[in-house]
Coordinates of C-alpha atoms and ligand atoms in Angstrom, one line a residue:
M169 CA 13.7 -71.2 10.1
S170 CA 12.2 -70.1 6.7
D171 CA 12.7 -72.7 4.0
L172 CA 14.5 -70.8 1.2
S173 CA 15.9 -73.9 -0.4
S174 CA 13.8 -73.4 -3.6
L175 CA 16.0 -70.4 -4.2
R176 CA 19.0 -72.7 -4.9
R177 CA 17.7 -73.1 -8.4
D178 CA 18.6 -69.5 -9.0
F179 CA 22.3 -70.3 -8.5
P180 CA 23.6 -72.4 -11.4
I181 CA 27.0 -72.8 -9.7
L182 CA 25.5 -74.7 -6.7
D183 CA 24.3 -77.5 -9.0
Q184 CA 27.6 -79.3 -9.4
R185 CA 29.8 -81.9 -7.8
V186 CA 33.2 -81.2 -6.4
H187 CA 35.6 -84.2 -6.0
G188 CA 32.6 -86.4 -6.9
Q189 CA 30.4 -85.0 -4.1
P190 CA 27.6 -82.5 -4.2
L191 CA 29.0 -79.0 -3.6
I192 CA 28.3 -77.5 -0.2
Y193 CA 29.3 -73.9 -0.3
F194 CA 30.0 -72.6 3.2
D195 CA 32.5 -69.8 2.3
N196 CA 29.9 -67.0 2.0
A197 CA 31.7 -64.6 4.3
A198 CA 34.5 -64.6 1.8
T199 CA 32.2 -64.2 -1.2
T200 CA 28.7 -65.2 -2.0
Q201 CA 27.4 -66.9 -5.2
K202 CA 25.6 -65.0 -7.9
P203 CA 22.0 -65.7 -9.0
R204 CA 21.1 -66.1 -12.6
L205 CA 19.3 -62.7 -12.5
V206 CA 22.6 -60.9 -11.7
L207 CA 24.5 -62.9 -14.4
D208 CA 21.7 -61.9 -16.9
A209 CA 21.9 -58.3 -15.9
L210 CA 25.7 -58.2 -16.6
D211 CA 25.2 -60.1 -19.9
R212 CA 22.4 -57.8 -21.0
Y213 CA 24.4 -54.7 -20.1
Y214 CA 27.4 -55.8 -22.1
R215 CA 25.4 -57.1 -25.1
R216 CA 23.0 -54.1 -25.3
D217 CA 24.0 -50.9 -23.4
N218 CA 27.7 -50.8 -23.0
A219 CA 29.3 -47.4 -23.3
N220 CA 31.1 -45.0 -21.1
V221 CA 29.1 -42.9 -18.6
H222 CA 28.5 -39.2 -18.0
R223 CA 30.4 -37.8 -21.0
G224 CA 28.6 -39.0 -24.1
I225 CA 25.5 -37.7 -25.7
H226 CA 24.8 -40.8 -27.8
E227 CA 22.1 -43.3 -27.0
L228 CA 24.3 -46.0 -25.6
S229 CA 26.1 -43.6 -23.3
N230 CA 22.8 -42.2 -22.1
R231 CA 21.6 -45.7 -21.4
A232 CA 24.8 -46.6 -19.5
T233 CA 24.6 -43.4 -17.5
A234 CA 21.0 -43.9 -16.6
A235 CA 21.7 -47.5 -15.5
F236 CA 24.7 -46.4 -13.4
E237 CA 22.8 -43.6 -11.7
A238 CA 19.8 -45.8 -11.2
A239 CA 22.0 -48.2 -9.3
R240 CA 23.2 -45.4 -7.2
A241 CA 19.6 -44.4 -6.3
R242 CA 18.8 -48.1 -5.6
A243 CA 21.8 -48.3 -3.3
A244 CA 20.6 -45.2 -1.4
Q245 CA 17.2 -46.8 -1.0
F246 CA 18.8 -50.2 0.0
I247 CA 20.4 -48.6 3.1
N248 CA 17.9 -45.8 3.6
A249 CA 20.3 -43.0 2.8
R250 CA 18.6 -39.6 2.5
S251 CA 19.9 -39.1 -1.0
A252 CA 21.7 -40.8 -3.9
D253 CA 24.4 -38.1 -3.5
E254 CA 25.4 -39.9 -0.3
I255 CA 26.4 -43.0 -2.3
V256 CA 30.0 -43.3 -3.7
F257 CA 30.7 -46.3 -5.8
T258 CA 34.0 -48.0 -4.9
R259 CA 35.7 -51.3 -5.6
G260 CA 34.5 -52.7 -2.2
T261 CA 34.6 -52.2 1.5
T262 CA 38.4 -52.0 1.5
E263 CA 38.4 -49.1 -0.9
G264 CA 35.6 -47.3 0.9
I265 CA 37.5 -47.4 4.2
N266 CA 40.7 -46.3 2.5
L267 CA 38.9 -43.4 0.8
V268 CA 37.6 -42.1 4.2
A269 CA 40.9 -42.7 6.0
Q270 CA 42.8 -40.9 3.2
A271 CA 40.4 -38.0 2.8
L272 CA 40.2 -37.4 6.6
S273 CA 44.0 -36.8 6.8
A274 CA 43.7 -33.0 6.9
R275 CA 41.4 -33.2 9.9
V276 CA 43.7 -35.3 12.1
K277 CA 46.5 -33.9 14.2
S278 CA 49.2 -35.3 16.3
G279 CA 47.8 -36.9 19.5
D280 CA 44.3 -37.4 18.1
K281 CA 42.9 -40.9 18.8
I282 CA 41.3 -43.2 16.3
L283 CA 39.2 -45.8 18.1
L284 CA 38.7 -49.3 16.5
T285 CA 37.8 -52.6 18.0
E286 CA 39.9 -55.8 18.5
M287 CA 37.6 -57.7 16.1
E288 CA 38.3 -55.6 13.0
H289 CA 39.2 -57.0 9.6
H290 CA 42.6 -55.9 8.3
S291 CA 40.8 -53.6 5.9
N292 CA 39.4 -51.7 8.9
I293 CA 42.8 -51.5 10.6
V294 CA 45.6 -51.0 8.0
P295 CA 44.1 -47.8 6.4
W296 CA 43.9 -46.2 9.9
Q297 CA 47.4 -47.3 10.6
L298 CA 48.5 -45.5 7.5
L299 CA 46.5 -42.4 8.5
A300 CA 48.1 -42.6 12.0
E301 CA 51.6 -42.8 10.5
R302 CA 50.9 -39.7 8.3
T303 CA 49.5 -37.6 11.1
E304 CA 51.0 -39.0 14.4
A305 CA 47.6 -39.9 15.6
N306 CA 47.2 -42.9 18.0
L307 CA 45.1 -46.0 17.5
S308 CA 43.2 -47.6 20.3
F309 CA 41.1 -50.7 20.3
L310 CA 37.9 -51.5 22.2
P311 CA 38.5 -54.9 23.8
V312 CA 36.7 -58.1 22.9
T313 CA 35.8 -60.5 25.7
G314 CA 37.5 -63.9 25.4
D315 CA 36.2 -66.6 23.1
I316 CA 32.6 -65.2 23.5
G317 CA 33.7 -62.4 21.3
L318 CA 31.5 -59.5 22.5
L319 CA 32.6 -55.9 22.8
D320 CA 32.9 -54.9 26.4
L321 CA 30.3 -52.1 26.2
N322 CA 30.2 -51.6 29.9
R323 CA 33.5 -49.9 29.5
L324 CA 32.7 -48.0 26.4
D325 CA 32.6 -44.6 28.2
E326 CA 36.2 -45.2 29.3
W327 CA 37.2 -45.5 25.7
L328 CA 35.2 -42.6 24.2
T329 CA 37.4 -39.8 25.5
K330 CA 37.7 -36.3 24.2
E331 CA 40.9 -37.2 22.3
V332 CA 38.9 -39.7 20.1
K333 CA 38.1 -38.1 16.7
F334 CA 37.1 -41.2 14.8
L335 CA 35.5 -44.5 15.6
A336 CA 35.4 -47.3 13.0
L337 CA 33.9 -50.7 13.8
T338 CA 32.5 -53.7 12.1
H339 CA 28.7 -54.4 12.1
I340 CA 29.3 -58.2 12.0
S341 CA 32.6 -59.9 12.8
N342 CA 33.7 -62.1 9.9
S343 CA 35.3 -64.6 12.2
L344 CA 33.3 -64.5 15.4
G345 CA 29.9 -64.0 14.0
T346 CA 29.3 -61.2 16.6
I347 CA 26.6 -58.7 15.7
N348 CA 27.6 -55.4 17.2
P349 CA 24.9 -52.9 18.4
V350 CA 26.3 -50.3 16.0
A351 CA 23.3 -47.9 16.5
E352 CA 23.9 -47.7 20.2
I353 CA 27.7 -47.3 19.8
C354 CA 27.5 -44.7 17.0
G355 CA 24.8 -42.8 19.0
R356 CA 27.1 -42.6 22.0
A357 CA 30.1 -41.6 19.9
R358 CA 28.2 -38.9 18.0
K359 CA 27.1 -37.2 21.2
L360 CA 30.8 -36.5 21.7
G361 CA 31.3 -35.2 18.1
I362 CA 33.2 -38.3 17.0
I363 CA 33.0 -39.2 13.3
T364 CA 31.8 -42.8 12.9
L365 CA 32.3 -45.4 10.2
V366 CA 30.6 -48.8 10.1
D367 CA 32.1 -51.7 8.1
A368 CA 29.0 -53.5 6.8
A369 CA 30.8 -56.0 4.6
Q370 CA 29.2 -58.9 6.5
S371 CA 25.8 -57.3 7.2
A372 CA 24.6 -55.4 4.2
G373 CA 23.5 -58.6 2.3
H374 CA 22.4 -60.4 5.4
R375 CA 20.0 -58.1 7.2
L376 CA 18.3 -54.7 7.0
V377 CA 20.9 -52.0 7.3
D378 CA 19.5 -48.5 7.8
V379 CA 22.1 -45.8 7.9
Q380 CA 19.7 -43.3 9.5
E381 CA 18.8 -45.6 12.2
I382 CA 22.4 -46.5 12.9
G383 CA 23.3 -42.8 12.8
C384 CA 26.8 -43.3 11.4
D385 CA 28.7 -40.8 9.3
F386 CA 30.1 -43.5 6.9
L387 CA 29.2 -47.1 6.1
A388 CA 31.0 -49.3 3.6
F389 CA 30.1 -52.6 1.9
S390 CA 31.0 -54.9 -1.0
G391 CA 28.7 -56.1 -3.8
H392 CA 30.4 -59.5 -4.0
K393 CA 29.4 -60.5 -0.5
M394 CA 25.7 -60.0 -1.3
C395 CA 25.1 -61.8 -4.6
G396 CA 26.6 -59.0 -6.7
P397 CA 29.7 -59.0 -8.8
T398 CA 33.3 -58.5 -7.6
G399 CA 34.9 -55.1 -8.1
I400 CA 31.9 -53.0 -7.0
G401 CA 31.1 -51.6 -3.6
V402 CA 29.4 -48.8 -1.9
L403 CA 30.6 -46.1 0.5
Y404 CA 27.8 -44.2 2.2
G405 CA 28.8 -40.8 3.6
R406 CA 26.4 -38.5 5.4
Q407 CA 26.1 -35.5 3.0
E408 CA 27.3 -32.8 5.4
V409 CA 30.5 -34.8 6.2
L410 CA 31.1 -36.2 2.7
E411 CA 30.9 -32.9 1.0
T412 CA 33.6 -31.4 3.2
L413 CA 36.1 -34.1 2.3
P414 CA 38.7 -33.5 -0.4
P415 CA 38.9 -35.9 -3.3
Y416 CA 40.6 -39.2 -2.8
Q417 CA 42.0 -39.7 -6.3
G418 CA 42.3 -37.3 -9.3
G419 CA 41.4 -38.0 -12.9
G420 CA 38.6 -37.8 -15.4
E421 CA 35.0 -37.8 -14.4
M422 CA 35.5 -36.1 -11.0
I423 CA 36.4 -32.6 -12.3
L424 CA 34.5 -29.5 -13.3
S425 CA 37.4 -27.9 -15.1
V426 CA 41.1 -28.6 -15.4
D427 CA 43.8 -26.0 -16.0
F428 CA 47.6 -26.7 -16.4
Q429 CA 48.2 -25.7 -12.8
K430 CA 44.9 -26.2 -11.0
S431 CA 41.5 -28.0 -11.2
T432 CA 38.1 -27.7 -9.7
W433 CA 35.9 -30.7 -9.0
K434 CA 32.3 -31.8 -8.9
H435 CA 30.2 -32.2 -5.8
A436 CA 30.1 -35.4 -3.9
P437 CA 29.7 -38.2 -4.8
H438 CA 31.2 -37.6 -8.2
K439 CA 34.4 -36.0 -6.9
F440 CA 35.3 -39.3 -5.3
E441 CA 34.8 -41.3 -8.5
A442 CA 37.9 -40.5 -10.7
G443 CA 38.2 -42.5 -13.9
T444 CA 35.8 -44.9 -15.6
P445 CA 33.8 -46.6 -12.9
D446 CA 32.7 -50.3 -12.8
I447 CA 29.5 -49.6 -14.7
A448 CA 28.6 -53.2 -15.3
G449 CA 29.3 -53.9 -11.6
A450 CA 26.9 -51.3 -10.5
V451 CA 24.2 -52.7 -12.9
G452 CA 24.9 -56.2 -11.4
L453 CA 24.7 -54.8 -7.9
H454 CA 21.4 -53.2 -8.7
A455 CA 20.0 -56.6 -9.8
A456 CA 21.4 -58.2 -6.6
M457 CA 19.8 -55.6 -4.4
D458 CA 16.4 -56.1 -6.1
Y459 CA 16.9 -59.9 -5.7
L460 CA 17.7 -59.7 -2.0
D461 CA 14.8 -57.4 -1.3
K462 CA 12.4 -59.7 -3.2
I463 CA 13.4 -62.5 -0.8
G464 CA 13.2 -60.0 2.1
R465 CA 16.3 -59.2 4.2
A466 CA 14.5 -59.8 7.4
R467 CA 13.8 -63.4 6.2
I468 CA 17.4 -63.8 5.1
A469 CA 18.6 -62.6 8.6
E470 CA 16.3 -65.0 10.3
H471 CA 17.4 -67.9 8.1
D472 CA 21.2 -67.2 8.4
Q473 CA 21.1 -66.7 12.1
A474 CA 19.0 -69.8 12.6
L475 CA 21.4 -71.8 10.5
G476 CA 24.4 -70.3 12.5
A477 CA 22.7 -71.3 15.8
Y478 CA 21.9 -74.8 14.4
A479 CA 25.5 -75.4 13.4
Y480 CA 26.9 -74.0 16.6
E481 CA 24.6 -76.2 18.7
K482 CA 25.5 -79.3 16.7
L483 CA 29.2 -78.6 16.9
S484 CA 29.0 -77.9 20.7
Q485 CA 27.7 -81.4 21.1
F486 CA 30.9 -82.7 19.6
K487 CA 32.8 -85.1 21.8
S488 CA 36.3 -84.3 22.8
G489 CA 36.9 -80.6 23.1
I490 CA 36.1 -78.7 19.9
R491 CA 36.8 -75.0 20.5
L492 CA 34.1 -72.7 19.2
F493 CA 34.5 -69.0 18.9
G494 CA 32.0 -66.2 19.1
P495 CA 28.8 -65.6 21.0
H496 CA 26.6 -68.6 22.2
I497 CA 23.4 -66.7 21.2
G498 CA 22.5 -63.9 18.8
R499 CA 25.3 -64.9 16.3
A500 CA 25.3 -64.3 12.6
G501 CA 25.6 -67.2 10.2
V502 CA 29.3 -67.6 10.8
V503 CA 30.9 -70.3 12.9
S504 CA 34.6 -70.5 13.6
F505 CA 36.0 -73.5 15.3
L506 CA 39.1 -75.6 15.9
L507 CA 39.2 -79.4 16.4
P508 CA 41.7 -80.4 19.0
E509 CA 45.1 -81.2 17.5
V510 CA 44.0 -80.6 14.0
H511 CA 45.2 -77.7 12.0
A512 CA 42.5 -75.5 10.5
H513 CA 44.0 -76.0 7.0
D514 CA 43.8 -79.8 7.3
V515 CA 40.1 -79.5 8.2
V516 CA 39.5 -77.3 5.2
T517 CA 41.5 -79.6 2.8
L518 CA 39.8 -82.8 4.0
A519 CA 36.3 -81.1 3.9
D520 CA 37.1 -80.0 0.3
Q521 CA 37.7 -83.6 -0.6
R522 CA 34.1 -84.2 0.4
G523 CA 32.8 -81.3 -1.6
I524 CA 32.5 -78.8 1.3
A525 CA 34.0 -75.4 0.8
L526 CA 35.2 -73.9 4.2
R527 CA 37.8 -71.4 4.9
G528 CA 40.8 -71.8 7.3
G529 CA 43.3 -69.2 8.3
H530 CA 43.4 -65.9 10.1
H531 CA 40.5 -64.5 8.1
C532 CA 42.3 -61.2 7.8
N533 CA 41.9 -60.9 11.6
Q534 CA 45.5 -61.5 12.7
P535 CA 45.3 -59.2 15.8
L536 CA 42.1 -60.9 16.9
M537 CA 43.6 -64.4 16.4
R538 CA 46.6 -63.4 18.6
K539 CA 44.2 -62.2 21.2
L540 CA 42.4 -65.5 21.1
G541 CA 45.8 -67.3 21.3
V542 CA 45.4 -69.1 18.0
E543 CA 47.0 -68.8 14.6
S544 CA 44.0 -69.6 12.6
T545 CA 40.5 -71.1 12.8
A546 CA 38.3 -73.1 10.4
R547 CA 35.2 -71.2 9.4
A548 CA 31.8 -72.2 8.0
S549 CA 29.7 -69.2 6.8
F550 CA 26.1 -69.5 5.6
Y551 CA 23.7 -67.8 3.3
F552 CA 20.1 -68.2 2.5
Y553 CA 20.7 -70.9 -0.1
N554 CA 22.3 -73.2 2.5
T555 CA 20.2 -75.8 4.3
T556 CA 20.1 -77.8 7.6
D557 CA 20.8 -80.9 5.5
E558 CA 24.1 -79.4 4.4
V559 CA 25.0 -78.5 8.0
D560 CA 24.2 -82.1 9.0
R561 CA 26.5 -83.4 6.3
F562 CA 29.2 -80.9 7.3
V563 CA 29.0 -82.1 11.0
E564 CA 29.2 -85.7 9.8
V565 CA 32.3 -84.9 7.8
L566 CA 33.9 -83.1 10.7
A567 CA 33.3 -86.2 12.9
E568 CA 35.1 -88.3 10.2
I569 CA 38.0 -85.9 10.1
Q570 CA 38.3 -86.0 13.9
R571 CA 38.3 -89.8 13.8
F572 CA 40.9 -89.8 11.1
F573 CA 43.3 -87.7 13.2
A574 CA 42.5 -89.7 16.4
T575 CA 43.8 -92.9 14.8
Ligands
PLP102 C1 34.3 -57.6 8.1 C2 34.9 -57.3 6.8 N1 35.4 -56.1 6.4 C3 36.0 -55.9 5.3 C4 36.2 -56.9 4.3 C5 36.9 -56.6 3.1 O1 36.0 -56.7 2.0 P1 36.5 -56.5 0.5 O2 37.6 -57.5 0.4 O3 35.3 -56.9 -0.3 O4 36.9 -55.1 0.3 C6 35.8 -58.2 4.6 C7 36.0 -59.3 3.7 O5 36.1 -60.4 4.1 C8 35.1 -58.4 5.9 O6 34.7 -59.6 6.2

């Protein structure tokens, strides 16, 4: 495993004690911490360049516009899009998926199928449910196999029928840690003319994500899960598909001209960005993308997966029936578990008392939890600034918690 621990110095927040103990931050699937470089970029933008974009001709507005558009070009490069015109800035993954599901409405008719998987986050289920309600389309779900949490790809052909118009699936499961072979799945779907969307919330900041290699039509991710600020995200749309979609929201910035009765709008991506965008967020995200690429996303992936495997292995040696979810091998840096007879919330509360930030609950995966026959799990999720020493301490604390409940 690459030793990236020296990078911890870039994260002022990590250097603190919580309840008297050194902070161990294992809630990275919910949001990651921000390096100084990103904080500085935000500060610099507001101190020096702040103005509204695209409509001013004064110096500050030109600077803000240049910075905003440079972030768009950087995002295109980050995921190997063909052009910056394929990058729509959003509030995050959730908004990106809502935008697509909303804008696709006119293309869906009664009886069409939208194919999702059983491991989707609520943000990749509910927008499609709303679309299905509006259009009388049907949702179906690719099954997940038991606690191992893999998609049953042997049966994919049975699910990719001619009624399926859209397929939306996650790259990495936020509660199982499963890494789905999205390039293979999207490739098979596209041969049948199915429009595909990949939820890259858990992957974009953790590994190389190449939209051309994946071959998807859409891909969405959130800045805050990859060292960037909250409130900014990216929706990639393949130009030929993106351009054909109608606007998602109306307002300033997205129009060419407005008359009392009718308006015309700009080309993509601008027609999807009504109103003043999160300019500072884009600037911060730009800094985050530079930072991650300086470390190297292949190194980050290797580190996160190795730490995930290390934690999984340590936990599986636990005496007395810990339940572990997700694949045994090839998992991302996410480990969900349940101690026998201990509620996930109790694990998280007691771990917090020892300075360890975990998450307990359904992780916005209620249908998946039901399928697994549980209400909730406890989850540790890692990033490159986490270390094996921290995992060792976490395992020690879990053993204490288990002893506490056994007595
Ligand atoms: C797999 C997955 N998809 C989507 C989301 C939603 O991301 P956001 O809340 O940033 O829009 C999350 C957040 O946890 C996630 O893990």
